[in-house]
CSV table of C-alpha atoms in Angstrom, one decimal:
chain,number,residue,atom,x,y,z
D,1187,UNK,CA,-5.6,1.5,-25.4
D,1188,UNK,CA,-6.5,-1.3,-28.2
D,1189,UNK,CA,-3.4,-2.9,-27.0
D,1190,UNK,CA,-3.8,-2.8,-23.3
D,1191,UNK,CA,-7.4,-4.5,-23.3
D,1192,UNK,CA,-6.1,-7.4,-25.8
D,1193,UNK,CA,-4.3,-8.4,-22.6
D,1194,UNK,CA,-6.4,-10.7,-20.3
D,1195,UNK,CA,-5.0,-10.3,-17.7
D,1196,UNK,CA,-5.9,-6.3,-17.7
D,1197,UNK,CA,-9.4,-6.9,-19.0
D,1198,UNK,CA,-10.0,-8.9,-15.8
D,1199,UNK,CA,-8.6,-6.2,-13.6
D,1200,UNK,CA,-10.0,-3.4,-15.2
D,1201,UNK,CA,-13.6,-5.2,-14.5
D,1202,UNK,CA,-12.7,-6.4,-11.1
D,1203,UNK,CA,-11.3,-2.5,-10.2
D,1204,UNK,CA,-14.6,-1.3,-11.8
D,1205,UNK,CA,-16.5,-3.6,-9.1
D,1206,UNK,CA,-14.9,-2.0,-6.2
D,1207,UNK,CA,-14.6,1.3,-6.9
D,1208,UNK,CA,-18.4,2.1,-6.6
D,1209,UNK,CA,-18.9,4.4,-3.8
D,1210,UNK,CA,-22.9,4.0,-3.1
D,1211,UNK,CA,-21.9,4.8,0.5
D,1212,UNK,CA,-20.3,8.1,-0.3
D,1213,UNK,CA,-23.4,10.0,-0.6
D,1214,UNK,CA,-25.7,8.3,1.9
D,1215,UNK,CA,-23.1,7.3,5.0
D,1216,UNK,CA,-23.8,10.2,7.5
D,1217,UNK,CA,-27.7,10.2,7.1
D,1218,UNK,CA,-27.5,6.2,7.3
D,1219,UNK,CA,-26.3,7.1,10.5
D,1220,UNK,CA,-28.4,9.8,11.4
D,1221,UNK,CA,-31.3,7.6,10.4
D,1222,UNK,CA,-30.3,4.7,12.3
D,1223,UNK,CA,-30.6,6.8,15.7
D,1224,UNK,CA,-27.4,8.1,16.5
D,1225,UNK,CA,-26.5,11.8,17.0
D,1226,UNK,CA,-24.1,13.7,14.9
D,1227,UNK,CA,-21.7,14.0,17.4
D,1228,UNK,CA,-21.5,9.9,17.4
D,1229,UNK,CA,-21.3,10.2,14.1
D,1230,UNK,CA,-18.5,12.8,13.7
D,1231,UNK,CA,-16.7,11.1,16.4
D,1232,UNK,CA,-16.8,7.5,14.6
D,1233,UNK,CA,-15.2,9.5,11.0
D,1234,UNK,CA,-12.6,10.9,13.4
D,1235,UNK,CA,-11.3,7.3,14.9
D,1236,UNK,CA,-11.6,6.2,11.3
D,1237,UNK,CA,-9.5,8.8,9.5
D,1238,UNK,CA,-6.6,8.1,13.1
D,1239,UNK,CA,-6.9,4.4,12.3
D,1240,UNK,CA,-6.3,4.4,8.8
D,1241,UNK,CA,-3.3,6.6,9.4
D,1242,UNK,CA,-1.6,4.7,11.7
D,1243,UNK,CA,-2.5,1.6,9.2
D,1244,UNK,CA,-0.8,2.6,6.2
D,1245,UNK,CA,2.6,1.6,7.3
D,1246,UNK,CA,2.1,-1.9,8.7
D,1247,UNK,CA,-0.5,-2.9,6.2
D,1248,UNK,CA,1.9,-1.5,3.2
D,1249,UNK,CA,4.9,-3.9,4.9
D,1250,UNK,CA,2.0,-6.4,4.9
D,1251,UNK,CA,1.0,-5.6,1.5
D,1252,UNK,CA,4.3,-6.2,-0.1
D,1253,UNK,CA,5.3,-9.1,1.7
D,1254,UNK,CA,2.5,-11.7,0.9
D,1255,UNK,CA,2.3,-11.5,-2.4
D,1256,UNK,CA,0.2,-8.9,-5.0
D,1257,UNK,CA,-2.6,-10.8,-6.0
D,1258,UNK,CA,-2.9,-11.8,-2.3
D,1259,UNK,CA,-3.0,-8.4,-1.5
D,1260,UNK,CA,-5.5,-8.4,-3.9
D,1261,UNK,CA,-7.7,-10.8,-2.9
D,1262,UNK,CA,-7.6,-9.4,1.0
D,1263,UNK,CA,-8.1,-5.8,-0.6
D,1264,UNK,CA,-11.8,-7.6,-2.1
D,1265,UNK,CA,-12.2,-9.8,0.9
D,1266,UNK,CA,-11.9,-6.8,3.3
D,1267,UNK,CA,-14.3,-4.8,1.1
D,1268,UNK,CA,-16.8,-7.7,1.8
D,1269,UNK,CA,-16.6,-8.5,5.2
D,1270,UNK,CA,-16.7,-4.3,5.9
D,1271,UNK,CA,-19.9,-3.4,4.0
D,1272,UNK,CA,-21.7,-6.3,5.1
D,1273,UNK,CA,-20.9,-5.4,8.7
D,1274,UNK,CA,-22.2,-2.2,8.0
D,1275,UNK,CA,-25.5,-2.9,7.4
D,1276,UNK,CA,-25.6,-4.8,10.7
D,1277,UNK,CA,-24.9,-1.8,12.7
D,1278,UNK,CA,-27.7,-2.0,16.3
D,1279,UNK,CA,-24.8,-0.3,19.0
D,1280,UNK,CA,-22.1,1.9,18.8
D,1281,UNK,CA,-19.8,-0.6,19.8
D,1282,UNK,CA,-20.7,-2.0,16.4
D,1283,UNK,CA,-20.6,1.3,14.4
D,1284,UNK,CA,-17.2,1.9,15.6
D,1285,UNK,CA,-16.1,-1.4,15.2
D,1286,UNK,CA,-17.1,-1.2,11.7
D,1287,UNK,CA,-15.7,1.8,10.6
D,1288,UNK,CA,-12.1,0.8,12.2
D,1289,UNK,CA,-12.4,-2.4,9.8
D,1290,UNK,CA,-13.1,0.3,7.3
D,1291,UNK,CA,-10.1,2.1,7.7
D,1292,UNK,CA,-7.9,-1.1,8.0
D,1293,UNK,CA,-9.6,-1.5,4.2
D,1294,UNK,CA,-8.7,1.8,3.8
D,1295,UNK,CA,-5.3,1.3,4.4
D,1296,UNK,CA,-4.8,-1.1,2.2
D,1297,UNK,CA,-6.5,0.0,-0.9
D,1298,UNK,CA,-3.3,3.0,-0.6
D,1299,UNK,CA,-0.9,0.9,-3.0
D,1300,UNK,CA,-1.8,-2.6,-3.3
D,1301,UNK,CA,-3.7,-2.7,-6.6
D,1302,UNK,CA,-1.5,0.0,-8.0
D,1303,UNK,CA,1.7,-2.0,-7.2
D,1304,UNK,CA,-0.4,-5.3,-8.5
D,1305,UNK,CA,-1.5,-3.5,-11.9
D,1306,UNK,CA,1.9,-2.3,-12.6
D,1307,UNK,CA,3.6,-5.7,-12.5
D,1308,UNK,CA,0.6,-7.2,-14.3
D,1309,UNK,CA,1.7,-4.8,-17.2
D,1310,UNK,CA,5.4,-5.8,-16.7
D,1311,UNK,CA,4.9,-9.2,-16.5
D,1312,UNK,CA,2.0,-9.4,-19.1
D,1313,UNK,CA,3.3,-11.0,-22.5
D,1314,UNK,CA,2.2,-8.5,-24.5
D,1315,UNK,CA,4.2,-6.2,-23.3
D,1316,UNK,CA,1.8,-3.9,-22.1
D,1317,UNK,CA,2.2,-0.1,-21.8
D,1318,UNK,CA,1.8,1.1,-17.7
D,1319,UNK,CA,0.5,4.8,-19.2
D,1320,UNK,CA,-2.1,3.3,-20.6
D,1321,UNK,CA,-3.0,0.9,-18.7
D,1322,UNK,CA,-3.1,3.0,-15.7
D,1323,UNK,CA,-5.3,5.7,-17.8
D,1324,UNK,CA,-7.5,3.1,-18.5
D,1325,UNK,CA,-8.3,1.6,-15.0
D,1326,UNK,CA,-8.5,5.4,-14.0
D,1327,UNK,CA,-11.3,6.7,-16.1
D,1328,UNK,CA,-12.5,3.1,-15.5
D,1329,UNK,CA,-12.6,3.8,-11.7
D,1330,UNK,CA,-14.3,7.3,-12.6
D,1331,UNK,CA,-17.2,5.6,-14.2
D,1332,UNK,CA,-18.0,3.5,-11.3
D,1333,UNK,CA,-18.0,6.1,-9.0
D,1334,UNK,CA,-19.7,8.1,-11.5
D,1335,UNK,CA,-22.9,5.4,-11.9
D,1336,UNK,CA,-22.9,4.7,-8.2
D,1337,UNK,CA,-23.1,8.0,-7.3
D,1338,UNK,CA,-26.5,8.5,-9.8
D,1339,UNK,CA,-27.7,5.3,-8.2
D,1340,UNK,CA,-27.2,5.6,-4.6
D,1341,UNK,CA,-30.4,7.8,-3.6
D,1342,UNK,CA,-32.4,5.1,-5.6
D,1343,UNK,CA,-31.0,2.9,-3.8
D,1344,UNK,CA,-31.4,4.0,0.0
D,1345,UNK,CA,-35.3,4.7,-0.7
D,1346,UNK,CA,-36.0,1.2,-1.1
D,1347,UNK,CA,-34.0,0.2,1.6
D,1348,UNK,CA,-31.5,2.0,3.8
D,1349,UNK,CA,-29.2,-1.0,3.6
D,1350,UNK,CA,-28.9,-1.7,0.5
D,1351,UNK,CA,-26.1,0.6,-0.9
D,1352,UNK,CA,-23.8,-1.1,1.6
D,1353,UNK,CA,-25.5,-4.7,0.6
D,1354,UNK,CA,-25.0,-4.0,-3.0
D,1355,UNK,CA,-21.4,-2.8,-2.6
D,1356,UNK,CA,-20.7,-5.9,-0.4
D,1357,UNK,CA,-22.3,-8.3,-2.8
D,1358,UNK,CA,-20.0,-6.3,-5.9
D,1359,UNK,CA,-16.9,-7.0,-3.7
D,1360,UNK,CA,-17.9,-10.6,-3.6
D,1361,UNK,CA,-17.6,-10.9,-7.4
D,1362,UNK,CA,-14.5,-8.8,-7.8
D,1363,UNK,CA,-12.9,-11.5,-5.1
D,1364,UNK,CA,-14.0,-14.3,-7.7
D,1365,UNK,CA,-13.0,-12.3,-10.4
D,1366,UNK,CA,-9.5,-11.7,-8.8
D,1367,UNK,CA,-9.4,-15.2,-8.0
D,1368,UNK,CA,-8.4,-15.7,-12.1
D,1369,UNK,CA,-5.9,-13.2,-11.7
D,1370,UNK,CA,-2.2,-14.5,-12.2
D,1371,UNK,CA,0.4,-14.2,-9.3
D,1372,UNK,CA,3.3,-11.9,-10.0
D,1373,UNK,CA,6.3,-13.9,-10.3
D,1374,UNK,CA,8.5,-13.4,-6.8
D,1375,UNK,CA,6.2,-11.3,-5.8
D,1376,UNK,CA,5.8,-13.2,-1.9
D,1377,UNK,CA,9.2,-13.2,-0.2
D,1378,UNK,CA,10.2,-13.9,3.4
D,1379,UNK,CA,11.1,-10.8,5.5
D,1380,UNK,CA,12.2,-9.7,9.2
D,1381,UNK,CA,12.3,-6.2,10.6
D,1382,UNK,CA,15.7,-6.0,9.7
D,1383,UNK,CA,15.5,-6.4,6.2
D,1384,UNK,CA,11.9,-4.4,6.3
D,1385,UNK,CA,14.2,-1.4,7.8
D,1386,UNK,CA,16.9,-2.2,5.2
D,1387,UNK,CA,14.8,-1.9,2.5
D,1388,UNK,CA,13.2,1.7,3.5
D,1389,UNK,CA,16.7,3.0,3.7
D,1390,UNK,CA,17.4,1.9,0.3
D,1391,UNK,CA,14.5,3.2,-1.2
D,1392,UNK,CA,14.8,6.5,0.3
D,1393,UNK,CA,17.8,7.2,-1.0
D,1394,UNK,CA,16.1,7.6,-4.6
D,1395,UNK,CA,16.3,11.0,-5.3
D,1396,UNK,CA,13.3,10.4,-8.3
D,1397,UNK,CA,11.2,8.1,-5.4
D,1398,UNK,CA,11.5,11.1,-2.5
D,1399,UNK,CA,10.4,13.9,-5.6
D,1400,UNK,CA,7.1,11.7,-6.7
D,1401,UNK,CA,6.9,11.5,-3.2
D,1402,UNK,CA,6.6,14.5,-2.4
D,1403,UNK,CA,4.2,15.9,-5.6
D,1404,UNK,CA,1.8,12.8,-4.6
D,1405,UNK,CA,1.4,14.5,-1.5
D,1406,UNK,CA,1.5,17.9,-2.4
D,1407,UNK,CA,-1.7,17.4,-5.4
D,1408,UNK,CA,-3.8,14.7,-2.6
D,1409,UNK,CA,-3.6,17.2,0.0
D,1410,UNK,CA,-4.5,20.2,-2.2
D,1411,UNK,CA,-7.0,18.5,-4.5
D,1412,UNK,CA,-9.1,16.1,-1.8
D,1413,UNK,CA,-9.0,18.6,0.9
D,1414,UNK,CA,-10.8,20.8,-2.0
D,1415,UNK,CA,-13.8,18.6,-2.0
D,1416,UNK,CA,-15.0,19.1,1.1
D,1417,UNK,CA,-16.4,22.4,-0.7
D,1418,UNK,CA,-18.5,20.5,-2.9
D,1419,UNK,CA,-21.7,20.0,-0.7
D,1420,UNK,CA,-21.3,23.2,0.8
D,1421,UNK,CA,-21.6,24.7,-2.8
D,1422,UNK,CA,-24.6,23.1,-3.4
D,1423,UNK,CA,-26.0,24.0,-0.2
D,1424,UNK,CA,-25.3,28.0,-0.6
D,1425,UNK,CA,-26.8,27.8,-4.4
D,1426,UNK,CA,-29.9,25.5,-3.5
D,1427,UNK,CA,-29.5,23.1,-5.5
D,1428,UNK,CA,-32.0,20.0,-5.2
D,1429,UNK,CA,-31.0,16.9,-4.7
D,1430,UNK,CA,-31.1,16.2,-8.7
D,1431,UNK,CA,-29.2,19.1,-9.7
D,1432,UNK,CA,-26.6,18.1,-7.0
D,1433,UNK,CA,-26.4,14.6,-8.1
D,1434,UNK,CA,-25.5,16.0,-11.5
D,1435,UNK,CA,-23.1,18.1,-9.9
D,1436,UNK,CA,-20.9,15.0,-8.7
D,1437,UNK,CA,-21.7,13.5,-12.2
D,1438,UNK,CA,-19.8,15.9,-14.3
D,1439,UNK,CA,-17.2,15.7,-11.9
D,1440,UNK,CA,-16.9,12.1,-12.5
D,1441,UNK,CA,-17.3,12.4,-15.9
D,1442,UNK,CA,-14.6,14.7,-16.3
D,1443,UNK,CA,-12.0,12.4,-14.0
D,1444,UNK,CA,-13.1,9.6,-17.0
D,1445,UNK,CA,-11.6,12.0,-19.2
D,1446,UNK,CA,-8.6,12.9,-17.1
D,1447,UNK,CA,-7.3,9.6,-16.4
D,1448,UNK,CA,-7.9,8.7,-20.3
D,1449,UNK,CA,-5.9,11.6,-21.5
D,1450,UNK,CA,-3.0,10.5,-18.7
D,1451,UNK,CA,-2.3,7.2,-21.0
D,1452,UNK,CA,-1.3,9.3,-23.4
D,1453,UNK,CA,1.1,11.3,-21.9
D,1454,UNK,CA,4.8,9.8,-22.5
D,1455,UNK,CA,7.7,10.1,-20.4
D,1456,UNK,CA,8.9,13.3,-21.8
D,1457,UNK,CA,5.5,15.0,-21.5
D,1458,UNK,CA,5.2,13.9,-17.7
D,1459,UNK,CA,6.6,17.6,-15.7
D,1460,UNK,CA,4.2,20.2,-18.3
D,1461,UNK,CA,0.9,17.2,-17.6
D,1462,UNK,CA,1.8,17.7,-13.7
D,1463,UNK,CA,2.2,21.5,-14.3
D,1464,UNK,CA,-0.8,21.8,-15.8
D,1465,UNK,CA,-2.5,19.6,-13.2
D,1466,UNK,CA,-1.3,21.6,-10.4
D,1467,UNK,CA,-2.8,25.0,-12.1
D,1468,UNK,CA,-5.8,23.6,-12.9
D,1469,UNK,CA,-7.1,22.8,-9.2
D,1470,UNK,CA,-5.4,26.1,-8.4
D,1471,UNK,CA,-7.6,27.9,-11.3
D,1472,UNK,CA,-10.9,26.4,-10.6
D,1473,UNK,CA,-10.4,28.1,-6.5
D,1474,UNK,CA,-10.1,31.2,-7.4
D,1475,UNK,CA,-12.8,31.0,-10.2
D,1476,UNK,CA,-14.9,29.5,-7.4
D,1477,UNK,CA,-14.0,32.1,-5.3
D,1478,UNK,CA,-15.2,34.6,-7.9
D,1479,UNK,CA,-18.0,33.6,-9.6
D,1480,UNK,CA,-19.5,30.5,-7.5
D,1481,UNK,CA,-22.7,30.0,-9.3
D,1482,UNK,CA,-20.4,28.4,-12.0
D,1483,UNK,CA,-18.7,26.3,-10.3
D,1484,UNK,CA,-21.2,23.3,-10.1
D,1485,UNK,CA,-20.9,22.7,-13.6
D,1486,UNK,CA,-18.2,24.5,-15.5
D,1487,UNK,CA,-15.4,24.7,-12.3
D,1488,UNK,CA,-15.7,21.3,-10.6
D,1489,UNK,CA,-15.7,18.9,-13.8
D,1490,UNK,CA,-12.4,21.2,-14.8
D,1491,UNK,CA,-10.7,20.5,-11.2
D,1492,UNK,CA,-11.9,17.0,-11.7
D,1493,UNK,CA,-10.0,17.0,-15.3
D,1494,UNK,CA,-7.0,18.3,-13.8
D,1495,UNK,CA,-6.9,16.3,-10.4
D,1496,UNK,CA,-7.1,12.9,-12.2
D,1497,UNK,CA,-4.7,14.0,-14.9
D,1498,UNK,CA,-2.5,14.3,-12.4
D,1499,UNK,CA,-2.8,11.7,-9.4
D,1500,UNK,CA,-2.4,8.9,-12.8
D,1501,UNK,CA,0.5,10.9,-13.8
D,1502,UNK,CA,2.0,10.4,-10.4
D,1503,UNK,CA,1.0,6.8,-9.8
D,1504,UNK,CA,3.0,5.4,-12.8
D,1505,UNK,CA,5.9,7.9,-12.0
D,1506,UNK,CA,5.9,6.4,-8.5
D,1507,UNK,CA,5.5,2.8,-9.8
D,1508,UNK,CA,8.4,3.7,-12.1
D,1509,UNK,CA,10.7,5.2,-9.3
D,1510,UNK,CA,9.7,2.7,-6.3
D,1511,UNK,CA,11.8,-1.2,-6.1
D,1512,UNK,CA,9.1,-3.9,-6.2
D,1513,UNK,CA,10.0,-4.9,-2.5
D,1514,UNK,CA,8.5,-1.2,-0.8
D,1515,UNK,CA,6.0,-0.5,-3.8
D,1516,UNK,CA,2.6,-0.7,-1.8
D,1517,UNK,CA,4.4,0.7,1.4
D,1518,UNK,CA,5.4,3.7,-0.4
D,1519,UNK,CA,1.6,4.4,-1.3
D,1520,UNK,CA,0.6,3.9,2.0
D,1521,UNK,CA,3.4,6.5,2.8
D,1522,UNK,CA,1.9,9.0,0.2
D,1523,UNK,CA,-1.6,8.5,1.7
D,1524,UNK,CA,-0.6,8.9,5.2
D,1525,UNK,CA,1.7,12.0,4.8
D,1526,UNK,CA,-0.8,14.3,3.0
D,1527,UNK,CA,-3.5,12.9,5.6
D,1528,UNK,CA,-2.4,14.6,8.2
D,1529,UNK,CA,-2.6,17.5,5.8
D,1530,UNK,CA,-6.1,16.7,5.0
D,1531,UNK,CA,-7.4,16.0,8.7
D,1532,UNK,CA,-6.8,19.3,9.7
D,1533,UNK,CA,-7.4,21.5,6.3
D,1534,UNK,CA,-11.2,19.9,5.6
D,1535,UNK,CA,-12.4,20.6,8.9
D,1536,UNK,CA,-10.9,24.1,8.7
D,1537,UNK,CA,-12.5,24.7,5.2
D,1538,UNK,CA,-15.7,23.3,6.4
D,1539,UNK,CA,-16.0,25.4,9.4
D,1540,UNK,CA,-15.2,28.4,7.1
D,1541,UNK,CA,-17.7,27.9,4.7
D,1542,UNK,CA,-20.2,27.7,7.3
D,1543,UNK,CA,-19.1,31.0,9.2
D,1544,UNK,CA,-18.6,33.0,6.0
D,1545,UNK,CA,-19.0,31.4,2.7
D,1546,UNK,CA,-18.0,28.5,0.1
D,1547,UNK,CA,-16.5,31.4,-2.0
D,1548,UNK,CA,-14.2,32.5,0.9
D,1549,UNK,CA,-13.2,29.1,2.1
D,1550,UNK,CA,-12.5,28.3,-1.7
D,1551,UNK,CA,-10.4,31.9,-1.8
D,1552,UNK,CA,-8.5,31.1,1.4
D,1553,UNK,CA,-7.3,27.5,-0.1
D,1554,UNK,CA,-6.6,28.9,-3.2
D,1555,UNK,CA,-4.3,31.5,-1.3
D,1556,UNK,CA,-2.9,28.4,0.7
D,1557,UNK,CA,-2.7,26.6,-2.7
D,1558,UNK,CA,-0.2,29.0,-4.2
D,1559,UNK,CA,2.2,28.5,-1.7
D,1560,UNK,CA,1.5,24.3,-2.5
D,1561,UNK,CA,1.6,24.4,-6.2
D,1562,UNK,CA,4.7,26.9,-6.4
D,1563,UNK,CA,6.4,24.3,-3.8
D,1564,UNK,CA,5.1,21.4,-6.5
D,1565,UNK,CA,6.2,23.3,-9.8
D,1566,UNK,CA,9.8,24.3,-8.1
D,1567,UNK,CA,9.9,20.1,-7.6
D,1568,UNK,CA,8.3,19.1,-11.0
D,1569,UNK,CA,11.0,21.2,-12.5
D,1570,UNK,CA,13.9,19.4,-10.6
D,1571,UNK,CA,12.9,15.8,-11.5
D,1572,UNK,CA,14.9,13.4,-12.4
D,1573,UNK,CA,14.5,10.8,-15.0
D,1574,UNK,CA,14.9,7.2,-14.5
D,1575,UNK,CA,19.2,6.2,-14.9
D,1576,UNK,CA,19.6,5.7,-18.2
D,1577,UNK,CA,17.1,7.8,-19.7
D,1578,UNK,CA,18.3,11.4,-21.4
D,1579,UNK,CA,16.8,14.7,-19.6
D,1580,UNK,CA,14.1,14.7,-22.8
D,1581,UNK,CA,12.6,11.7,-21.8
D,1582,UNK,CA,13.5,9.2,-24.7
D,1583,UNK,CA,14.8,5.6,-24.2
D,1584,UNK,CA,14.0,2.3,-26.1
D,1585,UNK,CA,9.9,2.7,-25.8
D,1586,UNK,CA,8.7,-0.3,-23.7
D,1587,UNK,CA,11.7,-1.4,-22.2
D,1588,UNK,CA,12.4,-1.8,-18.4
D,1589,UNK,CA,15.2,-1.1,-16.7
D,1590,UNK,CA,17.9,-4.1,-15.9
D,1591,UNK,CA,17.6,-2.7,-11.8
D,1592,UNK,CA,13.9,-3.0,-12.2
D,1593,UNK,CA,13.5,-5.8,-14.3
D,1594,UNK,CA,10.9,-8.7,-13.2
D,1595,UNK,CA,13.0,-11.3,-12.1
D,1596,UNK,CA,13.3,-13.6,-15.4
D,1597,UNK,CA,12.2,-11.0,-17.4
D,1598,UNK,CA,14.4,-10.5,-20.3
D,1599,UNK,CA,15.2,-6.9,-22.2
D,1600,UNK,CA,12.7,-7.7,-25.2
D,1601,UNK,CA,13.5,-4.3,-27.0
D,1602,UNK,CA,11.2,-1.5,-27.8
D,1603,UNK,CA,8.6,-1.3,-30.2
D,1604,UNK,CA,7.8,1.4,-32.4
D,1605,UNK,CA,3.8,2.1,-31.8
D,1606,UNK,CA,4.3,2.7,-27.6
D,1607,UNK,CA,5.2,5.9,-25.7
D,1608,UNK,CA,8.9,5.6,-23.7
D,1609,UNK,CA,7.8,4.1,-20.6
D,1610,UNK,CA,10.4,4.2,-17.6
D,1611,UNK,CA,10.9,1.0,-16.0
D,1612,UNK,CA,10.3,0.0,-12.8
């Protein structure tokens, strides 16, 4: 890690990502609502357009996304975050609360693969060389601890004013956009396009055996992991928890993801398929233990799915880096995002509804059952990957050295060095 935050380049994005990862809204949205005067159903309804939208946006703002550049992507990712938060605390009408929360899942869309593609080609582009692993550990757990502090804060927060988590979110977006605004442009990174060549590039990617397997595993663990989540309030609800103890609650969760997306820097090429294995098991495990014995879930079952989930998803972001050509790298993250959506819009409601009828135990017992269906299809596909051309079944190759397909353009082969995990090129 020492090595990664001697770059400047990643220091600034690790702060930047830090500033616009808080989630102050996530615990406060639905009785900001409420509270504002309009009925659940309005509510419900407006959550329902914004999960269609930001579907149906992950495709054309991916295209959009790879086309104009990273660090503009960037800067529109922080720009959107702005504009959307600050139009949120101006909701008066529903025309406005809907047109809102469509500009939120337009922001939504984008934030699928753009700074993931623009962090990756930092690192690639970076002088020193830096290691994607650990960089992408890093910005994870880094990501984790927002959420983790604005999630402690966000109560606080709405009882001094029911604005202000969306006013202090908006006003954090402003300084990552200043912050990004020191951010280097990737070399070649904007490029003129047509449908055509859009269309020709797709095919091309697709035809990646490694790119259509990382795929496929990033849809498999966001499906089964965030449709698991949904459980959480639920959980809290059935055990009475107060509003402390359930704060804490999402807390160790966070703190465990910190700790997930850390130990992910660590894990080398050769150690990817038993780190996804083990990923994949442990959101399986902590179901059934849920299932079982409920009471510890809160703060023994969570954290250890939240260990597991962000071991994982970091895991798969550099393999899909490493596996996607630069021209398709945020569209293939949007693809990710959309796919398992669909998944996701139709298996939280369904869990939701079943921990209300019957119980969080027997909604967490059905998933788990649906679970070992999705983590035998995962482990049957994390046992057929491929490595990168050029790199032996057991994972070794010159550490630190991209491939000549993937190279930045002007980038020359600078050799390994001895101190870095084998990293496969993108």
């Amino acid at each position: 890690m020492r090595q990664v935050l001697r770059s400047r380049a990643i220091r600034t994005f690790a702060v930047t990502q830090f500033l616009l990862e808080v989630q102050f809204w996530f615990p406060v949205w639905l009785i900001y609502l409420l509270d504002l005067g309009f009925p659940l159903t309005t509510a419900v309804l407006a959550d329902g357009v914004f999960r269609i939208v930001s579907v149906a946006c992950e495709f054309p703002v991916g295209v959009l996304a790879d086309r104009v550049g990273r660090r503009r992507a960037y800067l529109m990712l922080a720009g959107g975050a702005v504009l959307t938060f600050v139009a949120i605390t101006q909701i008066r009408t529903v025309q406005m609360l809907f047109a809102a929360w469509v500009l939120w899942a337009v922001l939504w869309a984008l934030t699928s693969g753009a700074a993931s593609a623009y962090l990756y080609e930092l690192c690639l582009q970076d002088e020193l060389e830096i290691n994607p692993t650990r960089a992408f550990g890093l910005i994870r757990a880094v990501g984790s601890g927002s959420v983790l502090l604005s999630l402690l804060a966000a109560g606080y927060l709405y009882q001094a004013d029911p604005r202000l988590p969306f006013a202090v979110t908006a006003g954090l977006a402003a300084l990552a956009f200043l912050l990004a605004l020191t951010l280097p442009e990737i070399a070649g990174s904007r490029v003129r396009t047509t449908l055509s060549s859009v269309v020709a590039d797709i095919r091309a990617a697709i035809t990646d055996v490694r790119l259509r397997q990382a795929v496929w595993l990033g849809v498999l663990l966001l499906l089964f992991g965030w449709s698991a989540r949904i459980l959480f309030q639920p959980l809290a609800l059935e055990l009475g928890l107060s509003a402390q103890l359930t704060g804490g609650m999402y807390a160790a969760f966070a703190a465990a993801s910190v700790l997930g997306g850390l130990l992910a820097g660590y894990v080398p090429v050769r150690r990817r398929r038993p780190a996804l294995t083990v990923s994949f098991l442990l959101v399986l495990a902590t179901l059934v233990a849920v299932s079982q014995a409920e009471w510890l879930g809160p703060f023994l079952f969570l954290p250890v799915m939240g260990f597991g989930y962000a071991l994982g998803m970091t895991v798969l972001e550099v393999l899909t880096n490493d596996a996607t050509p630069r021209r398709v790298r945020a569209l293939v993250f949007g693809v990710v995002t959309s796919l398992a959506g669909v998944g996701i819009a139709v298996a939280r409601p369904g869990l939701g509804i079943l921990s209300e009828q019957r119980s969080t135990a027997f909604a967490a017992g059905v998933w788990a059952a649906v679970g070992v269906l999705l983590v035998g299809l995962a482990i049957w596909q994390i046992r057929r990957l491929r490595p990168e051309p050029g790199v032996p079944v057991d994972g070794l190759r010159s550490a630190g050295q991209p491939s000549a397909a993937t190279r930045l353009p002007g980038q020359q082969s600078t050799g390994g060095t001895a101190d870095r995990p084998d990293v496969a090129g993108r």
